[in-house]
XYZ file of C-alpha atoms in Angstrom:
659
model
C 164.035 -50.399 -68.903
C 167.862 -50.763 -69.680
C 167.920 -54.276 -71.296
C 171.235 -55.326 -69.193
C 170.465 -55.171 -65.738
C 167.987 -57.109 -63.389
C 166.720 -56.642 -59.843
C 168.732 -59.218 -57.909
C 168.649 -57.524 -54.422
C 165.549 -56.637 -52.111
C 163.523 -53.644 -52.225
C 165.498 -51.965 -49.589
C 168.917 -52.667 -51.387
C 170.798 -50.713 -53.777
C 168.183 -48.056 -55.914
C 164.907 -50.202 -55.195
C 166.641 -53.167 -55.454
C 168.937 -52.514 -58.198
C 172.566 -53.319 -56.786
C 175.009 -50.557 -57.240
C 177.546 -52.646 -59.111
C 175.168 -53.751 -61.524
C 174.298 -50.244 -62.159
C 178.013 -49.550 -62.965
C 178.337 -52.605 -65.239
C 174.937 -51.533 -67.108
C 176.695 -47.700 -67.536
C 179.586 -49.368 -69.079
C 177.830 -51.755 -71.174
C 175.584 -48.700 -72.449
C 178.390 -46.222 -73.089
C 179.508 -48.568 -76.135
C 176.093 -48.576 -77.511
C 174.869 -45.907 -80.072
C 170.876 -44.778 -80.221
C 169.550 -45.316 -83.393
C 167.560 -42.186 -83.240
C 169.901 -39.475 -81.733
C 173.012 -41.224 -82.616
C 174.448 -40.661 -79.430
C 176.062 -43.182 -76.937
C 174.304 -44.351 -73.779
C 171.559 -46.412 -75.449
C 170.874 -48.963 -72.747
C 167.725 -50.211 -74.090
C 166.961 -52.595 -76.585
C 163.993 -54.131 -78.675
C 163.075 -57.556 -77.033
C 162.506 -58.674 -80.524
C 164.947 -61.573 -81.029
C 166.198 -60.420 -84.634
C 166.016 -56.923 -83.821
C 169.524 -54.896 -83.191
C 168.043 -51.566 -82.311
C 169.047 -49.726 -79.071
C 167.722 -46.642 -78.007
C 167.375 -43.786 -75.148
C 164.174 -43.765 -73.178
C 163.255 -40.510 -74.316
C 164.463 -41.218 -77.765
C 162.041 -44.049 -77.729
C 159.230 -42.246 -76.568
C 159.925 -39.377 -79.205
C 159.947 -42.351 -81.897
C 157.017 -44.061 -80.982
C 158.324 -47.141 -79.248
C 156.157 -48.955 -76.621
C 157.458 -49.705 -73.013
C 155.551 -52.332 -70.766
C 155.485 -51.341 -67.249
C 154.863 -55.187 -66.064
C 156.966 -58.257 -66.154
C 160.400 -58.081 -67.379
C 159.672 -54.369 -68.521
C 159.966 -55.225 -71.910
C 160.484 -52.787 -74.933
C 159.675 -52.663 -78.523
C 161.080 -50.522 -81.371
C 158.729 -48.904 -83.651
C 158.553 -51.435 -86.159
C 157.916 -54.378 -83.833
C 155.700 -52.963 -81.136
C 152.234 -54.612 -80.255
C 149.258 -53.229 -81.866
C 145.669 -53.680 -81.329
C 143.730 -56.261 -83.891
C 140.440 -55.127 -85.169
C 138.527 -57.439 -87.586
C 136.724 -55.146 -89.337
C 135.836 -51.140 -89.104
C 132.048 -50.481 -89.146
C 133.334 -46.947 -87.996
C 132.573 -44.247 -90.585
C 132.528 -41.339 -88.707
C 134.912 -39.874 -85.750
C 133.766 -41.051 -82.251
C 134.853 -38.960 -79.008
C 137.750 -39.872 -76.924
C 135.763 -40.837 -73.797
C 138.006 -39.155 -71.336
C 138.503 -35.583 -73.334
C 135.678 -35.884 -75.548
C 137.521 -34.764 -78.482
C 136.803 -36.683 -81.892
C 139.318 -38.962 -83.019
C 139.352 -41.500 -85.900
C 138.702 -44.874 -84.687
C 141.532 -46.452 -86.046
C 144.184 -48.110 -83.942
C 147.272 -46.360 -83.789
C 150.304 -45.742 -81.195
C 148.237 -42.420 -80.183
C 144.782 -43.911 -80.461
C 143.969 -47.266 -78.285
C 140.696 -49.041 -78.046
C 139.285 -50.407 -74.971
C 139.360 -54.608 -74.969
C 135.957 -54.617 -72.929
C 133.674 -51.755 -74.601
C 134.248 -51.917 -78.278
C 132.893 -48.522 -78.888
C 134.920 -46.638 -76.518
C 138.256 -45.146 -77.794
C 140.964 -43.077 -76.015
C 143.908 -41.021 -77.036
C 147.167 -42.484 -75.155
C 147.800 -39.386 -73.624
C 144.316 -39.024 -72.092
C 144.947 -42.923 -70.785
C 148.163 -42.423 -69.519
C 146.804 -38.722 -67.312
C 144.296 -41.187 -65.812
C 146.645 -44.036 -65.163
C 148.714 -41.681 -63.170
C 145.992 -39.970 -60.984
C 144.067 -43.338 -60.412
C 146.674 -45.574 -59.632
C 146.141 -49.262 -59.784
C 143.368 -49.713 -57.588
C 141.089 -47.083 -59.357
C 142.201 -47.293 -63.167
C 139.152 -48.759 -64.982
C 137.333 -48.581 -68.257
C 135.779 -45.291 -68.028
C 132.204 -46.912 -69.817
C 131.793 -50.293 -68.162
C 134.569 -49.862 -65.354
C 135.819 -53.494 -65.956
C 139.737 -52.780 -64.294
C 140.974 -56.832 -64.954
C 140.442 -57.003 -68.840
C 141.131 -53.132 -69.443
C 144.451 -52.891 -67.270
C 146.283 -55.577 -68.727
C 145.572 -54.429 -72.115
C 146.674 -51.193 -71.527
C 149.688 -52.514 -69.719
C 150.190 -54.715 -72.934
C 150.060 -51.510 -74.932
C 152.787 -49.450 -72.757
C 150.306 -47.831 -70.411
C 152.266 -47.445 -67.137
C 149.523 -47.729 -64.300
C 151.272 -46.750 -60.628
C 150.954 -48.840 -57.754
C 149.626 -46.286 -55.816
C 145.960 -44.890 -54.282
C 144.490 -42.375 -56.470
C 145.792 -38.780 -56.192
C 142.429 -37.497 -55.118
C 142.315 -40.149 -52.115
C 146.223 -38.744 -51.212
C 145.266 -34.844 -51.158
C 145.746 -33.248 -47.571
C 142.232 -31.785 -46.543
C 140.975 -32.902 -49.675
C 137.039 -32.969 -48.250
C 137.886 -29.842 -45.895
C 135.222 -28.456 -48.008
C 132.581 -30.413 -46.395
C 133.363 -29.201 -43.318
C 132.985 -25.197 -43.882
C 129.479 -23.512 -43.548
C 128.219 -21.416 -46.471
C 128.304 -17.780 -45.400
C 127.342 -15.691 -48.090
C 124.089 -13.731 -49.249
C 123.348 -14.634 -52.815
C 119.949 -12.364 -53.554
C 120.340 -10.113 -56.329
C 119.555 -7.230 -54.027
C 121.505 -7.407 -50.724
C 120.434 -4.691 -48.270
C 123.673 -5.140 -46.126
C 125.959 -2.213 -46.143
C 128.684 -4.353 -44.863
C 128.787 -6.889 -47.619
C 127.590 -9.902 -48.921
C 129.808 -12.171 -46.338
C 128.750 -10.073 -43.177
C 127.182 -12.410 -40.768
C 125.871 -11.681 -37.296
C 123.914 -14.174 -35.342
C 120.795 -13.539 -33.558
C 120.228 -10.665 -35.661
C 118.457 -9.624 -38.957
C 122.126 -9.831 -40.845
C 122.025 -13.384 -39.860
C 123.124 -15.655 -42.900
C 120.335 -18.707 -43.378
C 121.531 -20.944 -45.551
C 118.847 -22.967 -48.043
C 117.342 -25.603 -46.197
C 117.400 -28.046 -49.481
C 120.985 -27.758 -50.396
C 122.675 -25.655 -47.573
C 125.037 -24.248 -50.637
C 123.120 -20.955 -51.374
C 122.512 -18.108 -48.613
C 120.442 -14.925 -47.432
C 120.649 -12.495 -44.807
C 117.518 -12.615 -43.183
C 116.444 -8.933 -43.772
C 117.332 -9.532 -47.527
C 114.509 -11.963 -47.787
C 112.122 -10.417 -45.341
C 112.592 -13.639 -42.833
C 111.277 -13.122 -39.507
C 112.948 -15.067 -37.700
C 115.832 -18.369 -38.265
C 113.190 -20.595 -37.791
C 111.382 -19.672 -41.213
C 112.132 -21.960 -43.927
C 113.864 -20.680 -47.060
C 114.635 -22.182 -50.232
C 117.218 -20.846 -53.073
C 116.053 -20.297 -56.674
C 117.306 -23.421 -57.699
C 115.820 -25.673 -55.219
C 112.225 -23.851 -55.401
C 112.536 -24.816 -59.104
C 112.898 -28.538 -58.161
C 110.370 -28.169 -55.710
C 107.950 -26.349 -58.324
C 108.568 -29.135 -61.000
C 108.021 -32.011 -58.227
C 104.817 -30.731 -57.216
C 105.713 -29.790 -53.860
C 106.305 -25.868 -54.699
C 102.864 -25.112 -53.570
C 103.411 -26.546 -49.959
C 106.736 -25.246 -49.659
C 105.555 -21.812 -50.509
C 103.093 -21.561 -47.671
C 106.266 -22.226 -45.130
C 108.669 -19.684 -46.911
C 107.011 -16.561 -47.964
C 105.684 -14.330 -45.382
C 102.987 -11.921 -45.840
C 105.401 -9.053 -47.266
C 105.203 -5.899 -49.964
C 108.529 -7.302 -51.253
C 108.284 -8.113 -54.891
C 109.931 -11.384 -55.826
C 112.764 -10.047 -57.938
C 113.957 -8.292 -54.564
C 114.528 -11.411 -52.531
C 114.250 -14.592 -54.557
C 116.406 -13.882 -57.683
C 120.006 -15.308 -56.744
C 123.090 -14.310 -58.331
C 124.809 -16.869 -60.343
C 127.516 -17.817 -57.529
C 128.886 -21.340 -57.278
C 127.576 -23.923 -55.086
C 130.332 -25.678 -52.811
C 131.281 -28.682 -54.396
C 130.160 -31.820 -53.049
C 133.116 -34.419 -53.872
C 136.972 -34.203 -53.634
C 139.078 -32.237 -55.801
C 140.203 -34.952 -57.797
C 137.085 -36.610 -58.629
C 135.365 -32.750 -59.534
C 138.047 -32.687 -61.992
C 137.505 -35.912 -63.249
C 133.701 -34.988 -63.777
C 134.832 -31.514 -65.602
C 137.374 -33.376 -67.756
C 134.496 -35.793 -68.835
C 132.506 -32.956 -69.968
C 135.307 -31.625 -72.095
C 134.816 -28.383 -74.231
C 131.405 -28.208 -73.487
C 131.726 -27.379 -70.025
C 132.235 -23.381 -69.758
C 132.660 -21.200 -67.175
C 132.741 -17.598 -66.177
C 136.480 -17.033 -65.284
C 135.245 -14.539 -62.224
C 133.075 -17.374 -60.864
C 136.076 -19.833 -61.089
C 138.754 -17.435 -59.311
C 135.814 -17.121 -56.749
C 135.865 -20.747 -55.962
C 139.434 -20.620 -55.993
C 139.229 -17.970 -53.264
C 137.024 -20.603 -51.359
C 140.202 -21.914 -49.927
C 141.142 -18.595 -48.226
C 140.977 -18.767 -44.375
C 140.009 -15.742 -42.417
C 143.444 -16.369 -40.555
C 145.158 -13.142 -41.877
C 148.973 -12.612 -42.388
C 150.504 -9.215 -42.739
C 153.219 -8.431 -45.073
C 155.256 -5.484 -44.596
C 155.837 -4.057 -47.987
C 158.208 -0.852 -49.073
C 156.668 0.474 -52.353
C 160.397 1.101 -53.700
C 161.040 -2.291 -53.298
C 157.843 -4.528 -54.128
C 159.687 -7.469 -55.300
C 162.192 -7.861 -52.818
C 159.479 -7.142 -50.282
C 156.823 -9.626 -51.444
C 159.728 -12.276 -52.286
C 160.585 -12.286 -48.360
C 157.177 -12.100 -47.291
C 156.165 -15.070 -49.555
C 159.417 -16.797 -48.415
C 158.656 -16.452 -44.411
C 158.090 -20.094 -43.026
C 155.015 -18.634 -41.293
C 153.373 -17.440 -44.688
C 150.648 -19.441 -45.739
C 149.047 -18.880 -49.076
C 145.361 -19.815 -47.941
C 145.843 -16.826 -45.215
C 144.073 -13.712 -45.800
C 146.430 -10.979 -46.666
C 147.137 -7.807 -45.135
C 149.651 -5.220 -46.551
C 151.299 -2.585 -44.175
C 153.646 -0.233 -46.134
C 156.633 0.839 -44.723
C 159.474 2.923 -45.643
C 163.357 1.744 -44.711
C 164.348 5.331 -44.629
C 161.523 6.274 -41.664
C 163.769 5.698 -38.890
C 160.572 5.507 -36.536
C 159.504 2.213 -38.457
C 155.907 3.626 -39.167
C 153.496 1.532 -40.939
C 150.785 2.464 -43.123
C 147.737 -0.077 -43.872
C 147.998 -0.458 -47.796
C 145.459 -1.870 -50.078
C 145.884 -5.628 -50.874
C 144.842 -5.348 -54.499
C 147.021 -2.338 -55.086
C 149.973 -4.214 -53.880
C 149.165 -7.105 -55.994
C 148.375 -4.853 -58.857
C 151.910 -3.500 -58.567
C 153.720 -7.000 -58.052
C 152.350 -8.151 -61.211
C 153.830 -4.905 -63.197
C 156.883 -5.711 -61.584
C 156.946 -9.373 -62.666
C 155.826 -8.482 -65.842
C 158.935 -6.141 -66.668
C 161.102 -8.708 -64.645
C 164.095 -10.544 -66.592
C 162.314 -13.698 -65.999
C 160.096 -13.013 -69.155
C 161.343 -11.895 -72.551
C 159.268 -10.318 -75.390
C 157.312 -7.100 -75.945
C 153.955 -7.431 -75.391
C 153.138 -11.176 -75.584
C 156.099 -12.700 -73.212
C 157.669 -15.969 -72.779
C 159.869 -17.112 -70.166
C 163.564 -16.111 -70.709
C 166.675 -18.165 -69.940
C 168.041 -16.244 -66.800
C 170.870 -18.576 -64.933
C 170.803 -16.406 -61.714
C 167.286 -16.440 -61.466
C 166.960 -20.373 -61.954
C 169.498 -20.736 -59.191
C 167.834 -18.585 -56.539
C 164.409 -20.509 -57.613
C 162.867 -16.978 -59.003
C 160.737 -18.920 -61.790
C 159.140 -20.957 -58.992
C 158.760 -17.823 -56.775
C 157.294 -15.886 -59.873
C 154.671 -19.029 -60.493
C 153.616 -18.834 -56.764
C 153.199 -14.947 -56.794
C 150.848 -14.968 -60.150
C 148.845 -17.957 -58.544
C 148.410 -16.042 -54.982
C 147.829 -12.973 -57.015
C 144.816 -14.277 -58.996
C 143.164 -16.248 -55.525
C 143.440 -13.401 -53.423
C 141.891 -10.958 -56.001
C 144.650 -9.723 -57.906
C 144.454 -8.231 -61.588
C 144.723 -10.136 -65.062
C 148.417 -11.209 -65.837
C 147.571 -10.269 -69.928
C 151.018 -10.666 -70.736
C 151.408 -14.247 -71.892
C 152.542 -15.549 -75.281
C 149.806 -18.131 -76.537
C 152.724 -20.497 -76.873
C 153.624 -20.013 -73.197
C 150.001 -20.354 -71.968
C 149.475 -23.550 -74.464
C 152.381 -25.302 -72.960
C 151.261 -24.712 -69.211
C 147.662 -26.211 -70.421
C 148.499 -28.945 -73.017
C 152.336 -29.406 -72.489
C 155.355 -28.501 -74.417
C 155.567 -31.734 -76.646
C 152.204 -30.715 -77.972
C 152.728 -26.794 -78.427
C 154.328 -25.436 -81.722
C 155.469 -22.171 -81.453
C 155.655 -19.090 -83.809
C 158.146 -16.466 -85.266
C 156.784 -13.597 -82.637
C 157.731 -15.559 -80.088
C 161.676 -15.546 -81.132
C 162.913 -11.978 -79.189
C 166.410 -12.278 -80.023
C 166.884 -10.588 -83.353
C 169.858 -12.871 -84.713
C 167.940 -16.056 -84.095
C 165.024 -14.492 -85.662
C 167.000 -13.735 -88.625
C 168.371 -17.100 -88.882
C 165.140 -18.651 -89.076
C 163.733 -16.308 -91.713
C 166.965 -16.721 -93.654
C 166.577 -20.603 -93.762
C 162.390 -20.269 -94.546
C 163.306 -18.127 -97.260
C 166.290 -20.071 -99.157
C 165.215 -20.653 -102.473
C 167.394 -23.568 -103.787
C 168.961 -26.517 -101.864
C 172.295 -25.181 -102.585
C 171.206 -21.886 -100.403
C 169.703 -23.706 -97.586
C 173.247 -26.151 -97.387
C 175.005 -22.478 -97.592
C 173.188 -21.503 -94.502
C 173.941 -24.581 -92.812
C 177.494 -23.998 -93.364
C 177.338 -20.356 -91.912
C 175.254 -21.334 -88.964
C 177.002 -24.692 -88.416
C 178.507 -24.180 -85.023
C 175.152 -22.535 -83.410
C 173.243 -25.719 -85.219
C 175.479 -28.113 -83.708
C 175.573 -26.507 -80.061
C 171.629 -26.359 -79.950
C 171.554 -30.200 -81.380
C 169.614 -28.978 -84.567
C 172.305 -29.939 -87.437
C 170.241 -32.033 -90.130
C 170.797 -33.716 -93.460
C 169.243 -32.058 -96.135
C 168.286 -33.773 -99.135
C 165.524 -31.230 -100.621
C 164.453 -27.989 -100.366
C 161.399 -28.812 -98.183
C 163.809 -29.859 -95.550
C 163.971 -26.039 -94.650
C 160.589 -25.928 -92.716
C 161.478 -28.946 -90.341
C 165.086 -27.379 -89.700
C 163.331 -23.976 -89.005
C 160.935 -25.348 -86.706
C 163.471 -27.519 -85.039
C 165.293 -24.016 -83.800
C 162.076 -22.534 -82.954
C 161.233 -25.306 -80.675
C 164.821 -25.459 -79.114
C 164.926 -21.522 -78.644
C 161.099 -21.027 -77.606
C 160.494 -24.259 -75.874
C 163.418 -26.503 -75.004
C 166.037 -23.849 -74.008
C 164.043 -22.810 -70.969
C 162.585 -26.222 -70.028
C 164.044 -26.078 -66.438
C 162.672 -22.343 -66.014
C 159.271 -23.835 -67.143
C 159.015 -26.810 -64.735
C 159.884 -24.535 -62.060
C 157.479 -21.940 -63.048
C 154.855 -24.464 -63.439
C 155.180 -26.007 -59.747
C 155.186 -22.213 -58.587
C 151.535 -22.053 -60.485
C 150.487 -25.148 -59.061
C 149.962 -22.978 -55.535
C 146.405 -23.242 -54.128
C 145.585 -25.421 -57.194
C 145.803 -22.519 -60.166
C 147.155 -24.643 -62.558
C 144.895 -27.470 -62.255
C 142.095 -24.732 -62.520
C 143.881 -23.386 -65.762
C 143.962 -26.674 -66.995
C 140.508 -27.511 -66.735
C 139.125 -24.437 -68.492
C 141.723 -23.191 -70.463
C 139.188 -20.946 -72.576
C 138.342 -19.042 -69.322
C 141.618 -18.370 -68.135
C 143.472 -17.708 -71.855
C 141.199 -14.329 -71.791
C 143.086 -13.019 -68.637
C 146.590 -14.265 -69.366
C 147.046 -13.390 -72.922
C 144.754 -10.386 -73.421
C 144.720 -7.151 -71.510
C 141.611 -6.268 -70.042
C 138.997 -4.055 -72.313
C 139.598 -0.205 -72.407
C 137.751 1.486 -69.468
C 134.731 3.450 -70.456
C 132.080 6.113 -68.814
C 129.824 3.144 -68.270
C 132.112 0.841 -66.929
C 133.282 3.305 -64.261
C 129.966 4.810 -63.439
C 128.308 1.328 -62.819
C 131.552 0.392 -61.180
C 131.685 2.927 -58.463
C 128.528 2.893 -55.752
C 127.242 6.332 -54.437
C 127.002 6.626 -50.713
C 123.789 8.320 -49.224
C 123.145 11.977 -49.001
C 125.841 12.736 -51.363
C 125.907 16.247 -53.141
C 123.317 16.030 -56.406
C 125.366 18.571 -58.145
C 128.874 16.868 -57.230
C 127.516 13.547 -58.805
C 126.574 15.249 -61.872
C 129.945 17.106 -62.412
C 131.358 13.627 -61.773
C 129.475 11.969 -64.766
C 130.343 14.999 -66.866
C 133.711 14.660 -65.801
C 134.057 10.813 -66.936
C 132.735 11.647 -70.312
C 135.191 14.499 -70.699
C 137.870 11.824 -69.837
C 136.551 9.376 -72.422
C 136.372 11.907 -75.056
C 139.655 13.249 -74.495
C 138.984 16.395 -73.146
C 141.264 16.059 -70.090
C 144.750 15.123 -69.506
C 143.769 12.334 -67.154
C 142.917 8.875 -68.203
C 140.295 6.360 -67.239
C 142.711 4.259 -65.904
C 144.619 7.243 -63.822
C 141.149 7.545 -62.050
C 140.907 4.061 -61.318
C 144.491 4.114 -60.008
C 144.010 7.178 -57.875
C 140.988 5.386 -56.244
C 141.771 2.003 -56.008
C 145.626 1.649 -56.742
C 144.561 -0.684 -59.533
C 144.737 0.024 -63.463
C 141.807 -2.372 -64.389
C 138.924 -4.542 -63.069
C 140.363 -7.620 -61.495
C 138.584 -10.970 -62.640
C 137.217 -11.466 -59.265
C 135.898 -7.692 -58.746
C 137.051 -5.124 -56.191
C 136.758 -5.853 -52.302
C 135.263 -3.887 -51.086
C 132.825 -2.671 -53.804
C 134.421 1.146 -55.143
C 132.296 3.648 -53.621
C 131.934 7.578 -54.050
C 131.052 10.009 -51.344
C 131.009 13.842 -51.676
C 132.817 16.285 -49.105
C 133.094 20.056 -48.548
C 137.083 20.306 -49.492
C 138.827 21.723 -52.521
C 140.422 18.565 -54.193
C 139.585 14.938 -54.391
C 140.864 12.205 -52.148
C 141.621 8.636 -52.981
C 141.446 5.740 -49.949
C 142.771 2.995 -51.707
C 142.603 0.672 -48.413
C 138.695 1.225 -48.639
C 138.427 1.718 -52.636
C 136.828 5.232 -51.970
C 136.697 8.184 -53.709
C 135.644 11.222 -52.130
C 134.811 13.895 -54.760
C 135.243 17.862 -53.602
C 132.122 20.015 -53.738
C 132.615 22.773 -55.912
C 130.154 25.515 -56.974
C 131.087 25.337 -60.945
C 132.211 22.055 -63.430
C 135.021 24.319 -64.506
C 136.873 24.236 -61.092
C 135.716 20.393 -60.369
C 137.482 19.251 -63.591
C 140.748 21.569 -62.755
C 140.826 20.090 -59.325
C 140.320 16.645 -60.116
C 142.764 16.951 -62.847
C 145.507 18.586 -61.099
C 145.130 16.074 -57.938
C 144.869 12.900 -59.976
C 147.708 13.750 -62.259
C 150.314 15.153 -59.338
C 149.298 12.392 -57.096
C 150.195 9.520 -59.292
C 153.692 11.531 -60.790
C 154.489 11.815 -56.926
C 153.750 7.639 -56.582
C 155.410 7.072 -59.754
C 158.768 9.261 -59.033
C 158.929 7.360 -55.741
C 159.017 3.878 -57.100
C 160.811 4.652 -60.609
C 164.496 4.162 -59.111
C 163.694 0.687 -58.310
C 161.802 -0.393 -61.621
C 163.877 -2.818 -64.004
C 166.229 -3.375 -61.108
C-alpha cells in the first residue's frame, strides 16, 4: 500500500517483486512523514486524491475508515475522499437484514454498510463481506443473492474489500470430506438394551448396528428394534415421518415392523442425536452463518459432533498427579501425539523406582488439568478471568498450549471451563475490535483506581490534574489526549480500559486463539456463541439429589435396602446434614466435580457389595455402596471414606498447586 514503491522485479525477486533497494528507499522516505492520525513518523501511505496531503499508517487508516483498494495500483483514499456508493432514492423505511449474518441494519450506504451492485435489496456489513471474501477467494466470492461474480467483485474491490487470489478455504482443508467415508455406528433408539453401550457393534450378532436404509445417519442394534436379521429394513423416526407424509408409509411399515409385543416407544423413538454432515466443514459453516441467530443448538450435541473426529487409535499419556500441568504439557507436545486419537491415561509416580503404572480416568485427568489451567498465571482475575501478560509464558508458547489443552479437553469429554469473563469470550467470538471491556475486567488495583478517579472527576481542572499526575503512565500506554471538556473523561477511561484488558495482551490472545483452533473448536464457538457462552462464562448448576440419582444407573441384583439408604443419604447431603457435599460424592466416584457438557463415558453406575466402606472406581465411573444393617452406619461409613479419600488426594497434589 505504500505510495512510493513499485513492484519493479519479477515475482520471485526481492519480496514478491518488491526489490530490497526500493524497500529501503521507501523506509527512508516514510521516516520523514508524520501520520495525520497518530502523529508518529513512518506514514508511508498517502491519499491518491491530487490535492490531498494526508499520510497515514495502514492500521491508523483502517481505524479512521480509510479505504484501500486491493487491485490495480493499490490506491488508498482518506476518509474525506474515499469512494462511496450512490443511491438515487431510499425506499427502505425499515431495517433490512445483512444477507450474510442476518443481523438487521439500516439500509444506508456508509463505510460499514455496503449494498450489492447487482441486487438492489441486498445489504451487507463490511466485516461480513471481508470474512466471506477471505474464506471464498476469487473463485467463489459472489453475491449471496443472485450469485453474480463479475459485477459484484468489481464493486467490492472498488469499496476496499480484499479478495485473495486463492481457492476457497473449505477446498484447501485437509481431509475436508473425510466424514463421508465414515460408517455411522451408534444406536439411537430411546431404550438401548446393550449393556456395553450405544457404540458397541459386533457384526453377525444381535448387537450389530443397522443403519437407516434411507439416510444412513441414524442406527440401531438389531436387538434394540427387534430386528430378526440384517436383511430386514429399518428407517429412523425422521425418515419414517417423511415416508408417512409422502404416502409410502404403509408400504414401508409392512417391511420394517415385525410382529412383536415391543411397544413403539421402545424401538422407534430415537434420541436427538446429530446426523453426520453431508458437506465439507467450510460449506457447512457458511450455511450455519446464513441462518444466524435463528439457529439454536444444544451444547452437548455440538460437543458430540466435535467428538466425531476422534479416531479409535489410542494414545497413552503418562501423567504424574502431583505434576499434572507439566505431565500434560509433555504429552501434548510429544511429536507422536495427535489430538484426534483416543486418549488413554496411565498414572505414574516419579518416586516409584519400580515404574508401576495405574490406569486412570480420562475425565478425571481433564478435570484436574482444567483446574490447573484456571489457577495458572496465564489468567488474571478472581471468578471471571481474562488473559494475563506473562512474558515467560509467552516465550515458552504456553498461551498456545493452554488454548490447545482447553480445546482437547472439550472434545474429549472434559468439564466446562466456566471461568472466562464475558469480555474474553466476546473477543474470541467477535474480535477484540468489537469488544468493549468493563471495569470488573481490571484485576490491577492501581489501574482500577486510576480509571475510577478519571470517571469521577468533577471539573476539567480536576481532570487535567489527574492527567499531570499520571502523565508518565498514560504516555507509556499511548493514552495521552487533549482535554477540552469534562465529557472527555469517558473516552480517556475507555482508552485505558481497552489498553489494559485487550491491547496489552494482544500477543497472548492471538497465541491462545490459535491453540483453541485445535480440532475446530474455535470455529464451532464462533458459529454457536450462545451455546458455548454458558459453559465458558458460567459454572455448572449446583448438583442436587435428583440430578445425582438420575445420573447413576443401578446394576441389576443390587441390595434394595442399600439403595434406599443411598437415596436417603443423598437427601441428607443436600439438606446439609452431612459434612460431605454433592460435589464430593461425584469426585469420589468419577474424579469430576461437575457433569461434563457431553456427559460421562461410561455412564456412572452403582453396585452394592458386602463391605464396610464405599469404593469409587473412577476408571469405570462406578460407585460401590456398602451393605450395612442400619442407615446410621451407612452414613458414617460413607462420610468417613469420602472425606478421607479426598483429603489424602488433595494433600498429595497440594504441593504443586500454584507452582
